[in-house]
JSON list of C-alpha atoms in Angstrom, two decimals:
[
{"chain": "A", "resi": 1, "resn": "UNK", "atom": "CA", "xyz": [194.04, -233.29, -84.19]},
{"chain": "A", "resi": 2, "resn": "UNK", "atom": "CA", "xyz": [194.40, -233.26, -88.28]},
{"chain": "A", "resi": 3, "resn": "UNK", "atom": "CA", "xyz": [195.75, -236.37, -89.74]},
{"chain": "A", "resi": 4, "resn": "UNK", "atom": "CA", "xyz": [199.30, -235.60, -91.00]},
{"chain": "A", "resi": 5, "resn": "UNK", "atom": "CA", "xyz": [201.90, -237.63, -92.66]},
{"chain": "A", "resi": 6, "resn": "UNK", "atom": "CA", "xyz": [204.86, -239.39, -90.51]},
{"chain": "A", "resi": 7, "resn": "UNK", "atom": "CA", "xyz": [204.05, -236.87, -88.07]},
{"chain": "A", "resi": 8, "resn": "UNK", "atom": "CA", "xyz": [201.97, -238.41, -85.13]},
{"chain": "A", "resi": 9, "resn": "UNK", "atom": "CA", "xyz": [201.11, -241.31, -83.11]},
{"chain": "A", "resi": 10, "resn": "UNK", "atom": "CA", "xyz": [197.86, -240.27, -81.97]},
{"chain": "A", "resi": 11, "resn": "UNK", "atom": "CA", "xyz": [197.05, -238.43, -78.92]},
{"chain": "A", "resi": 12, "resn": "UNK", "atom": "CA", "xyz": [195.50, -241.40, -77.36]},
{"chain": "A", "resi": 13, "resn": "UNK", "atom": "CA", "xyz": [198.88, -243.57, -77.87]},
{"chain": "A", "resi": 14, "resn": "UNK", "atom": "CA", "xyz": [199.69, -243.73, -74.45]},
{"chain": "A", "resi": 15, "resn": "UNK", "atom": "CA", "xyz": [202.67, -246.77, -73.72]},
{"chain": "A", "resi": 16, "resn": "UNK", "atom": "CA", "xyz": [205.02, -247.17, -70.81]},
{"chain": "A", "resi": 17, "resn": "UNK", "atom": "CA", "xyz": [208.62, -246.50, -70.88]},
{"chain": "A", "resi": 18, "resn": "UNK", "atom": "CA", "xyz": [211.09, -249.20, -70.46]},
{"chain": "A", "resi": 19, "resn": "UNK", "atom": "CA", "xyz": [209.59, -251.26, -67.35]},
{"chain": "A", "resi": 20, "resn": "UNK", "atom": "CA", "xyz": [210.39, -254.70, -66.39]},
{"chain": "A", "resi": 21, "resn": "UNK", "atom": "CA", "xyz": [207.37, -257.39, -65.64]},
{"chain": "A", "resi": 22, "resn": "UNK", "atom": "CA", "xyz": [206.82, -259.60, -62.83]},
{"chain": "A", "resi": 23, "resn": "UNK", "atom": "CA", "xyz": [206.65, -263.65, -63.06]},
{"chain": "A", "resi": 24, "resn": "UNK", "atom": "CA", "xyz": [202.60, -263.38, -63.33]},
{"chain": "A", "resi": 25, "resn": "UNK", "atom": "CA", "xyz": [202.61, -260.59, -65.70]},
{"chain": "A", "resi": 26, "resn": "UNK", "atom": "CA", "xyz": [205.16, -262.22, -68.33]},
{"chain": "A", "resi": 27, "resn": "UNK", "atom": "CA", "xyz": [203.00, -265.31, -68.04]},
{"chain": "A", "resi": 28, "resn": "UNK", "atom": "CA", "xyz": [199.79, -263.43, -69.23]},
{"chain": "A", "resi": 29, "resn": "UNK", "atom": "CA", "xyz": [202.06, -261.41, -72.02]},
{"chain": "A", "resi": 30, "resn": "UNK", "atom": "CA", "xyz": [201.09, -262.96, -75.49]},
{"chain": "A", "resi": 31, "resn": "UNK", "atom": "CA", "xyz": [203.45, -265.39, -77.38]},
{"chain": "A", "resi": 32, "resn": "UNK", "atom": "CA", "xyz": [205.09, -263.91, -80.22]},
{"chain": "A", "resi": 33, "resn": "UNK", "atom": "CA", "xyz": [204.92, -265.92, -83.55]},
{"chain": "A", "resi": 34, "resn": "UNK", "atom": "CA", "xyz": [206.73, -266.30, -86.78]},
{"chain": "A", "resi": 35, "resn": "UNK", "atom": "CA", "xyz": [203.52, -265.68, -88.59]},
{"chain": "A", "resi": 36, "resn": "UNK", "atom": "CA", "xyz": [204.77, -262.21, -90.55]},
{"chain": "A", "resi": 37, "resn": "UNK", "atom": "CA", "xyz": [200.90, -260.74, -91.00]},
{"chain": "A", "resi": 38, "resn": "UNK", "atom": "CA", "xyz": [200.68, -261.51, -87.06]},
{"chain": "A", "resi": 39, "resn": "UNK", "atom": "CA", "xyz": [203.77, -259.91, -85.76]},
{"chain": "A", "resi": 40, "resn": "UNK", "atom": "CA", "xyz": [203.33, -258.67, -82.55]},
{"chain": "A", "resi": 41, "resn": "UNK", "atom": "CA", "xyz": [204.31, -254.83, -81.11]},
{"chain": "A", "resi": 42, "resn": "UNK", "atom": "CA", "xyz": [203.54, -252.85, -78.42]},
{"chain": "A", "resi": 43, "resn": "UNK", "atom": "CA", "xyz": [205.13, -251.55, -75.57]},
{"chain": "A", "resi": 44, "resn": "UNK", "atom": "CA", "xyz": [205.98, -254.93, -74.16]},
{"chain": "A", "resi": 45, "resn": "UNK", "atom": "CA", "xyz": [206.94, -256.30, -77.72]},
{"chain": "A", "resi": 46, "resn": "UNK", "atom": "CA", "xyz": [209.37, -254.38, -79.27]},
{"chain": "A", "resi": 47, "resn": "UNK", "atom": "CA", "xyz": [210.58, -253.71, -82.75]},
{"chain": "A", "resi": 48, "resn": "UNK", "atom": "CA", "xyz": [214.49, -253.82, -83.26]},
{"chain": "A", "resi": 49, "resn": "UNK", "atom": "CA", "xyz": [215.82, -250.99, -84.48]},
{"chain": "A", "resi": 50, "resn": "UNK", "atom": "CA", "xyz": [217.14, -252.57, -87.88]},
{"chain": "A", "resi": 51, "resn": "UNK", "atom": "CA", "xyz": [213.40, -254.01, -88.92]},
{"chain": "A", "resi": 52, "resn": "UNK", "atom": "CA", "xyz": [212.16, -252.80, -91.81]},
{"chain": "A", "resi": 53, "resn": "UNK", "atom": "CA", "xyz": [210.08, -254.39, -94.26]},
{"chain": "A", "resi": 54, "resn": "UNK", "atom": "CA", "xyz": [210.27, -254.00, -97.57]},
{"chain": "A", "resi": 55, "resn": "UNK", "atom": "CA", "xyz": [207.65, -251.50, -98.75]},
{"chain": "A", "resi": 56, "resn": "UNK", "atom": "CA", "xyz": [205.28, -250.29, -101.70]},
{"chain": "A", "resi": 57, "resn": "UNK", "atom": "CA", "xyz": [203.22, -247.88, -102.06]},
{"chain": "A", "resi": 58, "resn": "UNK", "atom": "CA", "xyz": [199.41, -248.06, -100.83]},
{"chain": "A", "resi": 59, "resn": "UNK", "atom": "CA", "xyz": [197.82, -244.62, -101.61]},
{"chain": "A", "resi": 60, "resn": "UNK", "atom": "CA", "xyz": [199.32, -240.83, -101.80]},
{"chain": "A", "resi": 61, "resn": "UNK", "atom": "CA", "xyz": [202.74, -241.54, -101.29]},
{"chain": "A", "resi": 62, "resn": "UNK", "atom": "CA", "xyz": [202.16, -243.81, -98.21]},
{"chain": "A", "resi": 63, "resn": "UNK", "atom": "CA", "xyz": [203.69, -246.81, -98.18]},
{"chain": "A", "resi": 64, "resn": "UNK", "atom": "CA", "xyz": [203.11, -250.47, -96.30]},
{"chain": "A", "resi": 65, "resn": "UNK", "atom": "CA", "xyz": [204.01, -253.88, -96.14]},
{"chain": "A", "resi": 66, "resn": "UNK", "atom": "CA", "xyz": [204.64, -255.05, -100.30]},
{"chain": "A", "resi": 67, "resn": "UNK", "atom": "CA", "xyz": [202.86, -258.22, -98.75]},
{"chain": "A", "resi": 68, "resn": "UNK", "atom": "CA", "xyz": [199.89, -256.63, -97.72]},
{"chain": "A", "resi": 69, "resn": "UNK", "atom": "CA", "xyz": [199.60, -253.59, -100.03]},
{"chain": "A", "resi": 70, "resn": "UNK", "atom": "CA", "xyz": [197.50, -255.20, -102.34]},
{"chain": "A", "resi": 71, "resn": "UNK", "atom": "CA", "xyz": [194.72, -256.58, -99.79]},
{"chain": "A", "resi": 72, "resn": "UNK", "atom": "CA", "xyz": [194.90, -252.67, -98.93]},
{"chain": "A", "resi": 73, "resn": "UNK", "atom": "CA", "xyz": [194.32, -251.32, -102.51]},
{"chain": "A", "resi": 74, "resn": "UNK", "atom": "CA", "xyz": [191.46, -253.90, -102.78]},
{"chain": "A", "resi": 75, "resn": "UNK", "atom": "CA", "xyz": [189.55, -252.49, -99.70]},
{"chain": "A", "resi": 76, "resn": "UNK", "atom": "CA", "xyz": [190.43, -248.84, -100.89]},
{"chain": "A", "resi": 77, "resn": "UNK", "atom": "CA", "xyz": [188.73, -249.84, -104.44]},
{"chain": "A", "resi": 78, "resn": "UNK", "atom": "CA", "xyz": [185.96, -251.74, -103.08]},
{"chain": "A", "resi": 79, "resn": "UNK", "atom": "CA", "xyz": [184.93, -249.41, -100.48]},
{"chain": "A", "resi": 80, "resn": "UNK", "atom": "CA", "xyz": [185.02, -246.19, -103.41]},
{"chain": "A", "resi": 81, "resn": "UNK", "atom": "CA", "xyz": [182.86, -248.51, -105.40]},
{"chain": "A", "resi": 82, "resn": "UNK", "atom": "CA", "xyz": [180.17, -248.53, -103.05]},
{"chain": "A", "resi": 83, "resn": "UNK", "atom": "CA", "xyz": [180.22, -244.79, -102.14]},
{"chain": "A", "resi": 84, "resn": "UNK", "atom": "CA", "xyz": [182.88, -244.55, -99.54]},
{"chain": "A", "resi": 85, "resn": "UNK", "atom": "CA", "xyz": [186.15, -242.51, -99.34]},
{"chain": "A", "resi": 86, "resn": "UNK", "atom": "CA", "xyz": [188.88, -243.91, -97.84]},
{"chain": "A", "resi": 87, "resn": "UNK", "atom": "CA", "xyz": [191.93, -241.73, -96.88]},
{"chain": "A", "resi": 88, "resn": "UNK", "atom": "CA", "xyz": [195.17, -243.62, -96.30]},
{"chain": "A", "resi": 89, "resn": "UNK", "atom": "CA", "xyz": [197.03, -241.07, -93.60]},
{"chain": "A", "resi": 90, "resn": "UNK", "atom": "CA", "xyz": [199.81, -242.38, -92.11]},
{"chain": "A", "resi": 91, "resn": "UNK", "atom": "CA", "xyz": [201.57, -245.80, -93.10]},
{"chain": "A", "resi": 92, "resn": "UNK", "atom": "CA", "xyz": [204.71, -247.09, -92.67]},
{"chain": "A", "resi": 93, "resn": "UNK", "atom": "CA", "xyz": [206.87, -245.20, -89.78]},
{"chain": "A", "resi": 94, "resn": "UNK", "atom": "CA", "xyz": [210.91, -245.87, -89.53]},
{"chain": "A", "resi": 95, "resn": "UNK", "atom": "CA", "xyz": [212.45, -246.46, -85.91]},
{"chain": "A", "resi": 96, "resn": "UNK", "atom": "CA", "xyz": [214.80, -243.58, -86.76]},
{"chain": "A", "resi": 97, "resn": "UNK", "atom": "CA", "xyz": [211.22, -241.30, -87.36]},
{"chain": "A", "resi": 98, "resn": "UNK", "atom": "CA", "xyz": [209.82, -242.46, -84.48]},
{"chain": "A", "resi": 99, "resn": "UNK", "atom": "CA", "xyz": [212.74, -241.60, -82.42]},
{"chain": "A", "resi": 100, "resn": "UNK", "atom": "CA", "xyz": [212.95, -238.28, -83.88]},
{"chain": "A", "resi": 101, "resn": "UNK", "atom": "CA", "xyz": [209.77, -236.61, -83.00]},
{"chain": "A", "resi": 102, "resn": "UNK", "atom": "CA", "xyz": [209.51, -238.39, -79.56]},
{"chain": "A", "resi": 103, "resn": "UNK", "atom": "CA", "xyz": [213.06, -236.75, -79.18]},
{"chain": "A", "resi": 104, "resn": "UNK", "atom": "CA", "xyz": [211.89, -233.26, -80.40]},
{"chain": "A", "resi": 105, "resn": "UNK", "atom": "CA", "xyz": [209.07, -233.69, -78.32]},
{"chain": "A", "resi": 106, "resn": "UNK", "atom": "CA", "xyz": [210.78, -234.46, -74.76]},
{"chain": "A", "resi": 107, "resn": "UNK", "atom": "CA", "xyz": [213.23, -232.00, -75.93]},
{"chain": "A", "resi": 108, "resn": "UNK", "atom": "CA", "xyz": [210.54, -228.81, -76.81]},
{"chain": "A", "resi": 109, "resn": "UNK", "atom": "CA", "xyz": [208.87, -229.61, -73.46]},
{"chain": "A", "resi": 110, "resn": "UNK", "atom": "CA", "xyz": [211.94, -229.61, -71.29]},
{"chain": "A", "resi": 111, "resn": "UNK", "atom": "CA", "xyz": [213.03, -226.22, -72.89]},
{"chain": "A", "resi": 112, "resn": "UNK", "atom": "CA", "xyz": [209.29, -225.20, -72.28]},
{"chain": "A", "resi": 113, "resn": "UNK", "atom": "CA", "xyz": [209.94, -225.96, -68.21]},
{"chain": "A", "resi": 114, "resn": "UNK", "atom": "CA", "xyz": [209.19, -229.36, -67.72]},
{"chain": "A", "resi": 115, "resn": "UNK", "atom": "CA", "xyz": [211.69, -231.52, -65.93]},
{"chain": "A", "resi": 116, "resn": "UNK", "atom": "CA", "xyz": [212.93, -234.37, -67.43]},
{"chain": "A", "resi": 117, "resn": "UNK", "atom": "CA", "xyz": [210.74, -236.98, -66.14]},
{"chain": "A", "resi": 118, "resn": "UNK", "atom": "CA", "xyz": [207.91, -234.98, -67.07]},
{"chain": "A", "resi": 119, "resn": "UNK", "atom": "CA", "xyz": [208.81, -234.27, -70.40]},
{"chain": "A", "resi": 120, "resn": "UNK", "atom": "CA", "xyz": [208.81, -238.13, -71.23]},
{"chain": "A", "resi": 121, "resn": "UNK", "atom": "CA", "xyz": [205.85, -238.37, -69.40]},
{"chain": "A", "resi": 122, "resn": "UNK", "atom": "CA", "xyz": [203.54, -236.00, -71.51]},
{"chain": "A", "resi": 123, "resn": "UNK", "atom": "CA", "xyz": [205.80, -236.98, -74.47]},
{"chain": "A", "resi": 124, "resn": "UNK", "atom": "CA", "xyz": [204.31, -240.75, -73.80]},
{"chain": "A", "resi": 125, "resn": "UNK", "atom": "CA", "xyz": [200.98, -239.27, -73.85]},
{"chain": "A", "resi": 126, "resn": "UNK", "atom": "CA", "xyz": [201.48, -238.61, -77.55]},
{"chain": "A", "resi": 127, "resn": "UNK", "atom": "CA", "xyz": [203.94, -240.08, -79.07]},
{"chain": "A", "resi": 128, "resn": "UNK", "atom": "CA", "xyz": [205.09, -243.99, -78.80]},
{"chain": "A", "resi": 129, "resn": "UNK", "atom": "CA", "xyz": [208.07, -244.82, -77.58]},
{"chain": "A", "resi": 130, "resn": "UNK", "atom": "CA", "xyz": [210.49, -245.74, -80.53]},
{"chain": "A", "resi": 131, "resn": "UNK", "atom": "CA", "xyz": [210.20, -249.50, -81.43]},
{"chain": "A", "resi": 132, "resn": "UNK", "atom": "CA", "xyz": [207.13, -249.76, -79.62]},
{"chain": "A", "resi": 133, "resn": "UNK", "atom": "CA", "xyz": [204.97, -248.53, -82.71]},
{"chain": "A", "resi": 134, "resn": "UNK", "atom": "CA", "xyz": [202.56, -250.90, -84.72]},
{"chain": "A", "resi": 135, "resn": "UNK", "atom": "CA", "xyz": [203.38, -248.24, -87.70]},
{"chain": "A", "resi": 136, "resn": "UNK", "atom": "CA", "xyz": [207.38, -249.93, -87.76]},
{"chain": "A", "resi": 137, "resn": "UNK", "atom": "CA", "xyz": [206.08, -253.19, -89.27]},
{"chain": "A", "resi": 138, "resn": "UNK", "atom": "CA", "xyz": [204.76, -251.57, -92.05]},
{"chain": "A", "resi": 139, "resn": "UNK", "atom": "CA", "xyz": [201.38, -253.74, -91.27]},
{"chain": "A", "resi": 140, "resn": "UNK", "atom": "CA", "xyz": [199.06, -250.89, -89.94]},
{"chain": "A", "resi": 141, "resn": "UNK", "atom": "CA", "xyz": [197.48, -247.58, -91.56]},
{"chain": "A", "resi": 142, "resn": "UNK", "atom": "CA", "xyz": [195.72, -244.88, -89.99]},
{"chain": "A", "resi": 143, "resn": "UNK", "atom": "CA", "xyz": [192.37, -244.40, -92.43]},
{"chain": "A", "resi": 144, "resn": "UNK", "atom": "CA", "xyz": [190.09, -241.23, -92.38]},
{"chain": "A", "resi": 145, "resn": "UNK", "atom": "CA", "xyz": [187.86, -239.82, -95.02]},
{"chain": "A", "resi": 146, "resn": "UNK", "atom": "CA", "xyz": [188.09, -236.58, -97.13]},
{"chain": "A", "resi": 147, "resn": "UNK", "atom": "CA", "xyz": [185.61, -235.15, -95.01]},
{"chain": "A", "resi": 148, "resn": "UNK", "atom": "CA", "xyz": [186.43, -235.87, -91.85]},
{"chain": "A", "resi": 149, "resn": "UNK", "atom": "CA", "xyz": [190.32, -236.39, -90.97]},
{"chain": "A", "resi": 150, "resn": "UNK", "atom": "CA", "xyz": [190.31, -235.52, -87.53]},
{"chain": "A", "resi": 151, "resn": "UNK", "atom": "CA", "xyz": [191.96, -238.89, -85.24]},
{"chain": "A", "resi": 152, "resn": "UNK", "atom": "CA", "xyz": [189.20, -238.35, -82.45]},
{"chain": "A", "resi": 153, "resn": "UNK", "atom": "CA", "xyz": [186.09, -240.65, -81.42]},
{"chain": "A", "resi": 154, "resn": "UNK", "atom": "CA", "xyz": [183.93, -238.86, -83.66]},
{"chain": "A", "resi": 155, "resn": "UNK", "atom": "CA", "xyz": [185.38, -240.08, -86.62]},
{"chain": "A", "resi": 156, "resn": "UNK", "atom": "CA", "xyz": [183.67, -243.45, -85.66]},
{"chain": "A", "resi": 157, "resn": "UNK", "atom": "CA", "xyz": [180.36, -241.89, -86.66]},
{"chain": "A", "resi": 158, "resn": "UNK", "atom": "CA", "xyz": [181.63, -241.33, -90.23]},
{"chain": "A", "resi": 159, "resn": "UNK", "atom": "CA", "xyz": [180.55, -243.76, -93.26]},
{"chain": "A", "resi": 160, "resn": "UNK", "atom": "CA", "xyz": [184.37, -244.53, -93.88]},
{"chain": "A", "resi": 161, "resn": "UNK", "atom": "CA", "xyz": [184.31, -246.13, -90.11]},
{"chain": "A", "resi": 162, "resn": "UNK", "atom": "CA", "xyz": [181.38, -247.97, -90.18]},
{"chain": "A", "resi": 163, "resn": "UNK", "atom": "CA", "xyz": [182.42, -249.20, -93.43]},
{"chain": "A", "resi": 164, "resn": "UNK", "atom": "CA", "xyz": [185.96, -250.17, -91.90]},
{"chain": "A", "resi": 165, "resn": "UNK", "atom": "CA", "xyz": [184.39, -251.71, -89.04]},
{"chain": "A", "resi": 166, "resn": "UNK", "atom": "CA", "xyz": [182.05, -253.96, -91.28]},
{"chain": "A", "resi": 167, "resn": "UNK", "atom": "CA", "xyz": [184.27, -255.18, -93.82]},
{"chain": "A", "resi": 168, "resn": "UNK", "atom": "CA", "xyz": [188.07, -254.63, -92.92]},
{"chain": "A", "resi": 169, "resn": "UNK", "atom": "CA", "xyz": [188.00, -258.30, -92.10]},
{"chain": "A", "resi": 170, "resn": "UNK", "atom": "CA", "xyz": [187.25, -259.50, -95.59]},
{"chain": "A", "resi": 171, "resn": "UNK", "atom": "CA", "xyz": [190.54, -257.88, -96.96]},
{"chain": "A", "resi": 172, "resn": "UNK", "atom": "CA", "xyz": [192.58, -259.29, -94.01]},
{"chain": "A", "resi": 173, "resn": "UNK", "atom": "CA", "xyz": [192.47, -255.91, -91.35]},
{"chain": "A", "resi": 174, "resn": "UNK", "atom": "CA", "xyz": [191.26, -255.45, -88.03]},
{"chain": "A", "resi": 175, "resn": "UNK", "atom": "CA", "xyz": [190.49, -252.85, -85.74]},
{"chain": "A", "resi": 176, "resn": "UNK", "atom": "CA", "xyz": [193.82, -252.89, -83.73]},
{"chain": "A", "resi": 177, "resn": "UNK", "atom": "CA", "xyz": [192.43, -250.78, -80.07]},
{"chain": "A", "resi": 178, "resn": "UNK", "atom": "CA", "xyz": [188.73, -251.12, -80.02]},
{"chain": "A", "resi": 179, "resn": "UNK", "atom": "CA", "xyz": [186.81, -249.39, -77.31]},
{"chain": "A", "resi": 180, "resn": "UNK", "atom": "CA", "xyz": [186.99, -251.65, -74.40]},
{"chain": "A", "resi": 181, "resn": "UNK", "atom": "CA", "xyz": [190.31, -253.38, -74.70]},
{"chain": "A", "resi": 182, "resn": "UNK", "atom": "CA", "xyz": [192.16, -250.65, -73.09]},
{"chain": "A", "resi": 183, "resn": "UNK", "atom": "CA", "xyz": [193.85, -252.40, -70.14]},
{"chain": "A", "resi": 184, "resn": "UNK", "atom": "CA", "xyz": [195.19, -254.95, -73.07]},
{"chain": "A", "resi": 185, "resn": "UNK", "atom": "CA", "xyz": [196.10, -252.98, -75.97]},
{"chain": "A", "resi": 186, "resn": "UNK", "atom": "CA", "xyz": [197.07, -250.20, -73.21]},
{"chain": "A", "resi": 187, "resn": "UNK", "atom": "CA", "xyz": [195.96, -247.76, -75.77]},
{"chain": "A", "resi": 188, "resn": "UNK", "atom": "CA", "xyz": [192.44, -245.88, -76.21]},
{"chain": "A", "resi": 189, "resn": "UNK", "atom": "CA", "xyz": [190.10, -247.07, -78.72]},
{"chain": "A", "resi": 190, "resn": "UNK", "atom": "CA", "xyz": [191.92, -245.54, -82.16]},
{"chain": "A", "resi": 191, "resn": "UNK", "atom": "CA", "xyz": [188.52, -245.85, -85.10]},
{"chain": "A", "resi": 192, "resn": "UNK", "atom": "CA", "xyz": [191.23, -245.03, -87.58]},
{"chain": "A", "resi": 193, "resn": "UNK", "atom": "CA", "xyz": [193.57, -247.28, -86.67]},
{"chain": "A", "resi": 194, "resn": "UNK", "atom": "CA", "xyz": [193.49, -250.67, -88.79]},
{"chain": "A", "resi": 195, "resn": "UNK", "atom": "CA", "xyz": [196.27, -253.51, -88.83]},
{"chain": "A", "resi": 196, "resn": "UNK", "atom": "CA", "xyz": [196.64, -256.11, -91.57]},
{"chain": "A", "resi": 197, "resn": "UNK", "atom": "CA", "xyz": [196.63, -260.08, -90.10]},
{"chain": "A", "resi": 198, "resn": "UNK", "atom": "CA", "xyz": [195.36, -261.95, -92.78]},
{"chain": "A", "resi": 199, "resn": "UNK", "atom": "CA", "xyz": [191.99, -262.80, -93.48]},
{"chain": "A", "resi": 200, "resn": "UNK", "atom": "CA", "xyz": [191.56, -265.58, -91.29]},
{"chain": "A", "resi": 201, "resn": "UNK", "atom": "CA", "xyz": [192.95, -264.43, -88.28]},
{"chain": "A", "resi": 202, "resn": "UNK", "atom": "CA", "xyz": [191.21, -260.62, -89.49]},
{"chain": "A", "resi": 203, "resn": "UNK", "atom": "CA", "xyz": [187.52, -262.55, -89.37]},
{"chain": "A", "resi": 204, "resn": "UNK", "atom": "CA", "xyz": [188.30, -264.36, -85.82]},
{"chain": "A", "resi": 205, "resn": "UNK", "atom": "CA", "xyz": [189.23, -261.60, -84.19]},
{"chain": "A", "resi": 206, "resn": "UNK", "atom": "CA", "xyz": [186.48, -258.91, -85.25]},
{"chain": "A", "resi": 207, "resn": "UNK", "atom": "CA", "xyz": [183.58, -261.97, -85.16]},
{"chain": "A", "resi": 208, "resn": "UNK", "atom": "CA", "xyz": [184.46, -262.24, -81.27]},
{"chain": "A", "resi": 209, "resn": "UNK", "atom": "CA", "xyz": [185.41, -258.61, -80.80]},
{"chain": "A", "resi": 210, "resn": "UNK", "atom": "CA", "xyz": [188.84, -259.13, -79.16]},
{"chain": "A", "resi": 211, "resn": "UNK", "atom": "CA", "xyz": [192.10, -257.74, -79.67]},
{"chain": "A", "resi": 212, "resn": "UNK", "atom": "CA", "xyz": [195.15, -258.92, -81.68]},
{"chain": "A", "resi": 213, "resn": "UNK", "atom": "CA", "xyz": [197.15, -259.65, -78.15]},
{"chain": "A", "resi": 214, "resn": "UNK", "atom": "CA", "xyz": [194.03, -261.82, -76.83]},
{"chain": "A", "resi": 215, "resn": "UNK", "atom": "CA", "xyz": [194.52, -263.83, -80.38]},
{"chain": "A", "resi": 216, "resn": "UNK", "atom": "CA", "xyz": [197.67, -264.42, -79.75]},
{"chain": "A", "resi": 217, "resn": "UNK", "atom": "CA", "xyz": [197.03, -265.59, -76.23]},
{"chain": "A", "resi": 218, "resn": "UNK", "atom": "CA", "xyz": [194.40, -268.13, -77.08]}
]
């Protein structure tokens, strides 16, 4: 799967639909905070409809967070400087985008045969459900190279990854689903996938190797 712009959640963004928790689950469920760089949202946090952040431009027409944009520029530059590409390929996502190619996509598959249920089932598979998508706070970026801009494990062998992986921290970015964190995050491990928290919170987190939800649990 080719990177493409506003187009896709990645293959391996799997989340529920709308599902209530029980008494021990909610307690486990991370506290949400004020803190805007630590804004929590997944499919048990989500994003109202009228959020939106107000944006700039972070490379090719993407855009982020204004607040964060320029800790994003500043990894972009630094990592060029020492010899590695970094391709900005999806940014900033609006709820009414996100709602419009999960709704194509349960849509094309029911006219394909599936039955409803189904249709949000595979849809799930692929696309997040609308306000459940880190992309609608304007905090995350999907990152590839030039050479390789494929969203699949093997983009974690690249320079550009290992380089994310070793220094995202210093600019205030994480690794938002490692490998391992799956029954958490409740998404597969995503190399490409990097979410702004600020730099202290960004060096905790990828020191200890947890996840932004374990963070915000501690």
């Amino acid at each position: 799967e080719t990177a493409s712009a506003e187009e896709s959640e990645s293959a391996s963004e799997v989340v529920s639909s709308e599902e209530t928790t029980s008494e021990e689950e909610t307690e486990s469920i991370p506290k949400q905070t004020d803190d805007w760089n630590l804004l929590l949202v997944n499919s048990e946090h989500r994003i109202d409809q009228s959020f939106k952040p107000e944006l700039a431009e972070v490379q090719n027409g993407y855009q982020m967070d204004k607040q964060a944009v320029d800790s994003a520029k500043r990894m972009i530059q630094d990592a060029k400087a020492q010899g590695v590409d970094l391709l900005v390929c999806s940014g900033y996502r609006s709820y009414e985008s996100q709602q419009r190619h999960y709704q194509n996509s349960v849509d094309n598959l029911k006219a394909a045969g599936y039955s409803s249920d189904e249709a949000v089932r595979q849809t799930l598979s692929l696309i997040a459900y609308p306000g459940s998508s880190e992309h609608q706070t304007g905090l995350a970026l999907d990152i590839v190279t030039p050479d390789y801009q494929s969203l699949d494990d093997g983009y974690a062998q690249t320079a550009a990854a290992k380089w994310l992986l070793g220094h995202a921290a210093e600019y205030g970015f994480i690794l938002r689903f490692p490998k391992g964190k799956e029954a958490i995050t409740k998404i597969s491990f995503e190399p490409w996938h990097y979410r702004f928290v600020g730099e202290d919170a960004a060096r905790e987190i990828m020191k200890k190797g947890i996840c932004l939800e374990e963070y915000l649990s501690a």
